[in-house]
mmCIF file of C-alpha atoms in Angstrom:
data_model
loop_
_atom_site.group_PDB
_atom_site.id
_atom_site.type_symbol
_atom_site.label_atom_id
_atom_site.label_comp_id
_atom_site.label_asym_id
_atom_site.label_seq_id
_atom_site.Cartn_x
_atom_site.Cartn_y
_atom_site.Cartn_z
ATOM 1 C CA UNK A 1 85.372 112.167 75.420
ATOM 2 C CA UNK A 2 82.108 110.511 74.333
ATOM 3 C CA UNK A 3 83.770 107.107 74.053
ATOM 4 C CA UNK A 4 85.184 107.551 77.565
ATOM 5 C CA UNK A 5 81.732 108.391 78.975
ATOM 6 C CA UNK A 6 80.051 105.554 77.096
ATOM 7 C CA UNK A 7 82.641 103.012 78.323
ATOM 8 C CA UNK A 8 82.320 104.382 81.811
ATOM 9 C CA UNK A 9 78.553 104.048 81.797
ATOM 10 C CA UNK A 10 78.696 100.389 80.600
ATOM 11 C CA UNK A 11 81.135 99.555 83.393
ATOM 12 C CA UNK A 12 78.608 100.678 86.006
ATOM 13 C CA UNK A 13 76.086 97.899 85.519
ATOM 14 C CA UNK A 14 76.054 95.613 88.501
ATOM 15 C CA UNK A 15 77.204 98.116 91.133
ATOM 16 C CA UNK A 16 75.078 98.587 94.234
ATOM 17 C CA UNK A 17 72.996 101.758 94.539
ATOM 18 C CA UNK A 18 75.508 103.236 97.076
ATOM 19 C CA UNK A 19 78.468 102.433 94.832
ATOM 20 C CA UNK A 20 76.451 103.844 91.836
ATOM 21 C CA UNK A 21 76.031 107.194 93.599
ATOM 22 C CA UNK A 22 79.751 107.266 94.503
ATOM 23 C CA UNK A 23 80.697 106.424 90.890
ATOM 24 C CA UNK A 24 78.339 109.008 89.511
ATOM 25 C CA UNK A 25 79.997 111.670 91.694
ATOM 26 C CA UNK A 26 83.382 110.450 90.591
ATOM 27 C CA UNK A 27 82.377 110.725 86.936
ATOM 28 C CA UNK A 28 81.052 114.269 87.538
ATOM 29 C CA UNK A 29 84.284 115.143 89.428
ATOM 30 C CA UNK A 30 86.534 114.087 86.494
ATOM 31 C CA UNK A 31 84.267 115.645 83.855
ATOM 32 C CA UNK A 32 84.434 118.884 85.795
ATOM 33 C CA UNK A 33 88.219 118.703 86.060
ATOM 34 C CA UNK A 34 88.578 118.061 82.369
ATOM 35 C CA UNK A 35 86.171 120.930 81.448
ATOM 36 C CA UNK A 36 87.434 123.455 84.004
ATOM 37 C CA UNK A 37 84.047 123.521 85.702
ATOM 38 C CA UNK A 38 84.962 125.018 89.087
ATOM 39 C CA UNK A 39 81.397 125.266 90.233
ATOM 40 C CA UNK A 40 80.813 121.494 89.975
ATOM 41 C CA UNK A 41 84.217 120.884 91.605
ATOM 42 C CA UNK A 42 83.159 123.074 94.520
ATOM 43 C CA UNK A 43 79.837 121.326 94.827
ATOM 44 C CA UNK A 44 81.771 118.034 95.028
ATOM 45 C CA UNK A 45 84.175 119.308 97.660
ATOM 46 C CA UNK A 46 83.595 118.585 101.340
ATOM 47 C CA UNK A 47 82.038 121.697 102.991
ATOM 48 C CA UNK A 48 84.619 121.551 105.784
ATOM 49 C CA UNK A 49 87.436 121.845 103.211
ATOM 50 C CA UNK A 50 85.761 124.878 101.614
ATOM 51 C CA UNK A 51 85.502 126.452 104.996
ATOM 52 C CA UNK A 52 89.130 125.717 105.819
ATOM 53 C CA UNK A 53 90.169 127.326 102.504
ATOM 54 C CA UNK A 54 88.422 130.549 103.492
ATOM 55 C CA UNK A 55 85.118 130.041 101.737
ATOM 56 C CA UNK A 56 83.749 129.239 98.369
ATOM 57 C CA UNK A 57 85.367 132.152 96.480
ATOM 58 C CA UNK A 58 88.800 131.505 98.013
ATOM 59 C CA UNK A 59 88.499 127.757 97.162
ATOM 60 C CA UNK A 60 87.510 128.631 93.595
ATOM 61 C CA UNK A 61 90.557 130.889 93.244
ATOM 62 C CA UNK A 62 92.774 128.171 94.549
ATOM 63 C CA UNK A 63 91.328 125.610 92.134
ATOM 64 C CA UNK A 64 91.846 128.133 89.277
ATOM 65 C CA UNK A 65 95.459 128.686 90.280
ATOM 66 C CA UNK A 66 96.236 125.023 90.503
ATOM 67 C CA UNK A 67 94.686 124.506 87.009
ATOM 68 C CA UNK A 68 96.541 127.530 85.543
ATOM 69 C CA UNK A 69 99.820 126.329 87.052
ATOM 70 C CA UNK A 70 99.416 122.824 85.590
ATOM 71 C CA UNK A 71 98.526 124.198 82.142
ATOM 72 C CA UNK A 72 101.538 126.516 82.231
ATOM 73 C CA UNK A 73 103.699 123.476 82.845
ATOM 74 C CA UNK A 74 102.008 121.635 79.870
ATOM 75 C CA UNK A 75 100.119 119.202 82.138
ATOM 76 C CA UNK A 76 96.581 118.325 80.856
ATOM 77 C CA UNK A 77 94.379 115.630 82.231
ATOM 78 C CA UNK A 78 93.360 113.476 79.211
ATOM 79 C CA UNK A 79 91.386 110.693 80.698
ATOM 80 C CA UNK A 80 90.573 108.422 83.626
ATOM 81 C CA UNK A 81 89.433 104.913 84.307
ATOM 82 C CA UNK A 82 87.713 103.526 87.413
ATOM 83 C CA UNK A 83 88.939 100.091 88.494
ATOM 84 C CA UNK A 84 86.615 97.392 89.822
ATOM 85 C CA UNK A 85 87.991 96.888 93.372
ATOM 86 C CA UNK A 86 85.742 99.346 95.252
ATOM 87 C CA UNK A 87 85.543 99.236 99.049
ATOM 88 C CA UNK A 88 82.990 100.906 101.252
ATOM 89 C CA UNK A 89 82.272 101.482 104.915
ATOM 90 C CA UNK A 90 79.368 103.037 106.811
ATOM 91 C CA UNK A 91 79.810 105.264 109.787
ATOM 92 C CA UNK A 92 77.090 106.782 111.881
ATOM 93 C CA UNK A 93 76.793 109.853 109.626
ATOM 94 C CA UNK A 94 78.454 108.954 106.287
ATOM 95 C CA UNK A 95 79.324 106.361 103.832
ATOM 96 C CA UNK A 96 82.936 106.172 102.629
ATOM 97 C CA UNK A 97 83.748 104.569 99.273
ATOM 98 C CA UNK A 98 87.339 104.005 98.280
ATOM 99 C CA UNK A 99 87.506 104.107 94.479
ATOM 100 C CA UNK A 100 90.683 102.974 92.624
ATOM 101 C CA UNK A 101 91.388 105.100 89.597
ATOM 102 C CA UNK A 102 93.897 105.507 86.721
ATOM 103 C CA UNK A 103 94.511 108.859 85.326
ATOM 104 C CA UNK A 104 96.327 109.742 82.062
ATOM 105 C CA UNK A 105 97.862 113.159 81.689
ATOM 106 C CA UNK A 106 99.564 114.799 78.733
ATOM 107 C CA UNK A 107 102.875 116.259 79.829
ATOM 108 C CA UNK A 108 105.743 117.801 77.839
ATOM 109 C CA UNK A 109 107.369 114.964 75.920
ATOM 110 C CA UNK A 110 104.823 112.263 76.724
ATOM 111 C CA UNK A 111 102.112 111.061 79.025
ATOM 112 C CA UNK A 112 101.998 110.137 82.650
ATOM 113 C CA UNK A 113 99.785 107.344 83.911
ATOM 114 C CA UNK A 114 98.970 107.427 87.597
ATOM 115 C CA UNK A 115 97.229 104.806 89.665
ATOM 116 C CA UNK A 116 95.579 106.182 92.806
ATOM 117 C CA UNK A 117 92.386 106.363 94.776
ATOM 118 C CA UNK A 118 89.554 108.766 95.469
ATOM 119 C CA UNK A 119 87.236 108.640 98.461
ATOM 120 C CA UNK A 120 83.582 109.380 97.838
ATOM 121 C CA UNK A 121 81.901 110.576 100.987
ATOM 122 C CA UNK A 122 78.122 110.066 101.029
ATOM 123 C CA UNK A 123 76.056 112.114 103.447
ATOM 124 C CA UNK A 124 72.305 112.756 104.016
ATOM 125 C CA UNK A 125 71.620 109.041 103.512
ATOM 126 C CA UNK A 126 73.822 109.075 100.393
ATOM 127 C CA UNK A 127 71.784 111.759 98.663
ATOM 128 C CA UNK A 128 74.869 114.006 98.582
ATOM 129 C CA UNK A 129 78.375 112.925 97.495
ATOM 130 C CA UNK A 130 81.696 114.613 97.854
ATOM 131 C CA UNK A 131 85.070 113.561 96.420
ATOM 132 C CA UNK A 132 88.377 113.598 98.232
ATOM 133 C CA UNK A 133 91.657 112.903 96.472
ATOM 134 C CA UNK A 134 93.970 110.717 98.504
ATOM 135 C CA UNK A 135 97.305 111.628 96.938
ATOM 136 C CA UNK A 136 98.479 113.483 100.007
ATOM 137 C CA UNK A 137 96.501 111.491 102.610
ATOM 138 C CA UNK A 138 97.565 108.717 104.945
ATOM 139 C CA UNK A 139 96.318 107.096 108.111
ATOM 140 C CA UNK A 140 97.879 109.927 110.210
ATOM 141 C CA UNK A 141 96.247 112.945 108.514
ATOM 142 C CA UNK A 142 93.054 111.604 106.933
ATOM 143 C CA UNK A 143 91.008 112.708 110.036
ATOM 144 C CA UNK A 144 91.933 116.300 109.254
ATOM 145 C CA UNK A 145 90.133 115.916 105.927
ATOM 146 C CA UNK A 146 87.404 113.404 106.716
ATOM 147 C CA UNK A 147 86.504 113.855 110.383
ATOM 148 C CA UNK A 148 84.370 110.684 110.588
ATOM 149 C CA UNK A 149 86.892 108.321 108.975
ATOM 150 C CA UNK A 150 86.891 105.185 111.059
ATOM 151 C CA UNK A 151 89.916 103.279 109.604
ATOM 152 C CA UNK A 152 87.657 100.411 108.482
ATOM 153 C CA UNK A 153 89.173 100.958 105.088
ATOM 154 C CA UNK A 154 92.985 100.920 104.857
ATOM 155 C CA UNK A 155 94.375 103.512 102.483
ATOM 156 C CA UNK A 156 96.528 101.729 99.941
ATOM 157 C CA UNK A 157 100.215 102.568 99.403
ATOM 158 C CA UNK A 158 100.880 105.122 96.694
ATOM 159 C CA UNK A 159 102.268 103.909 93.409
ATOM 160 C CA UNK A 160 104.823 105.905 91.414
ATOM 161 C CA UNK A 161 103.457 107.507 88.162
ATOM 162 C CA UNK A 162 104.638 105.946 84.981
ATOM 163 C CA UNK A 163 106.021 108.300 82.242
ATOM 164 C CA UNK A 164 105.737 107.220 78.592
ATOM 165 C CA UNK A 165 107.767 109.242 76.112
ATOM 166 C CA UNK A 166 106.175 110.429 72.896
ATOM 167 C CA UNK A 167 107.548 108.784 69.763
#
């Protein structure tokens, strides 16, 4: 885990201040996921989504159930990598940063590598960041999650996960 954090930190040199804030939030998000830190995950969740879920305690219970279900199936997030092709757009109230990621999960019989994207949403002049996973989002439903999304950034097509069998 330390090597992952060190390599992540060295990759951040050269990013703009806005991108740095988004990347810091992404790092905190994945660290929280890997450490079962539901409070940090809640702090990084858009307030509208928490409200839609029935409040903070309801959202925390949902996150716990998802985690427990994955663990029961033998799925464990092992690591992540942020790729370089970051896009950002500024709306009247928010900054949206599309962050390409690769995750590696241990599953029964092997590992699954998934390429995807997160959206970091900066508010209050980018002093607060929230993370949105895009796995179930497209141009038709993104406005239900990010109300101020202006379609300046096009959500990339989803790639199929790659399974690698243990030897």
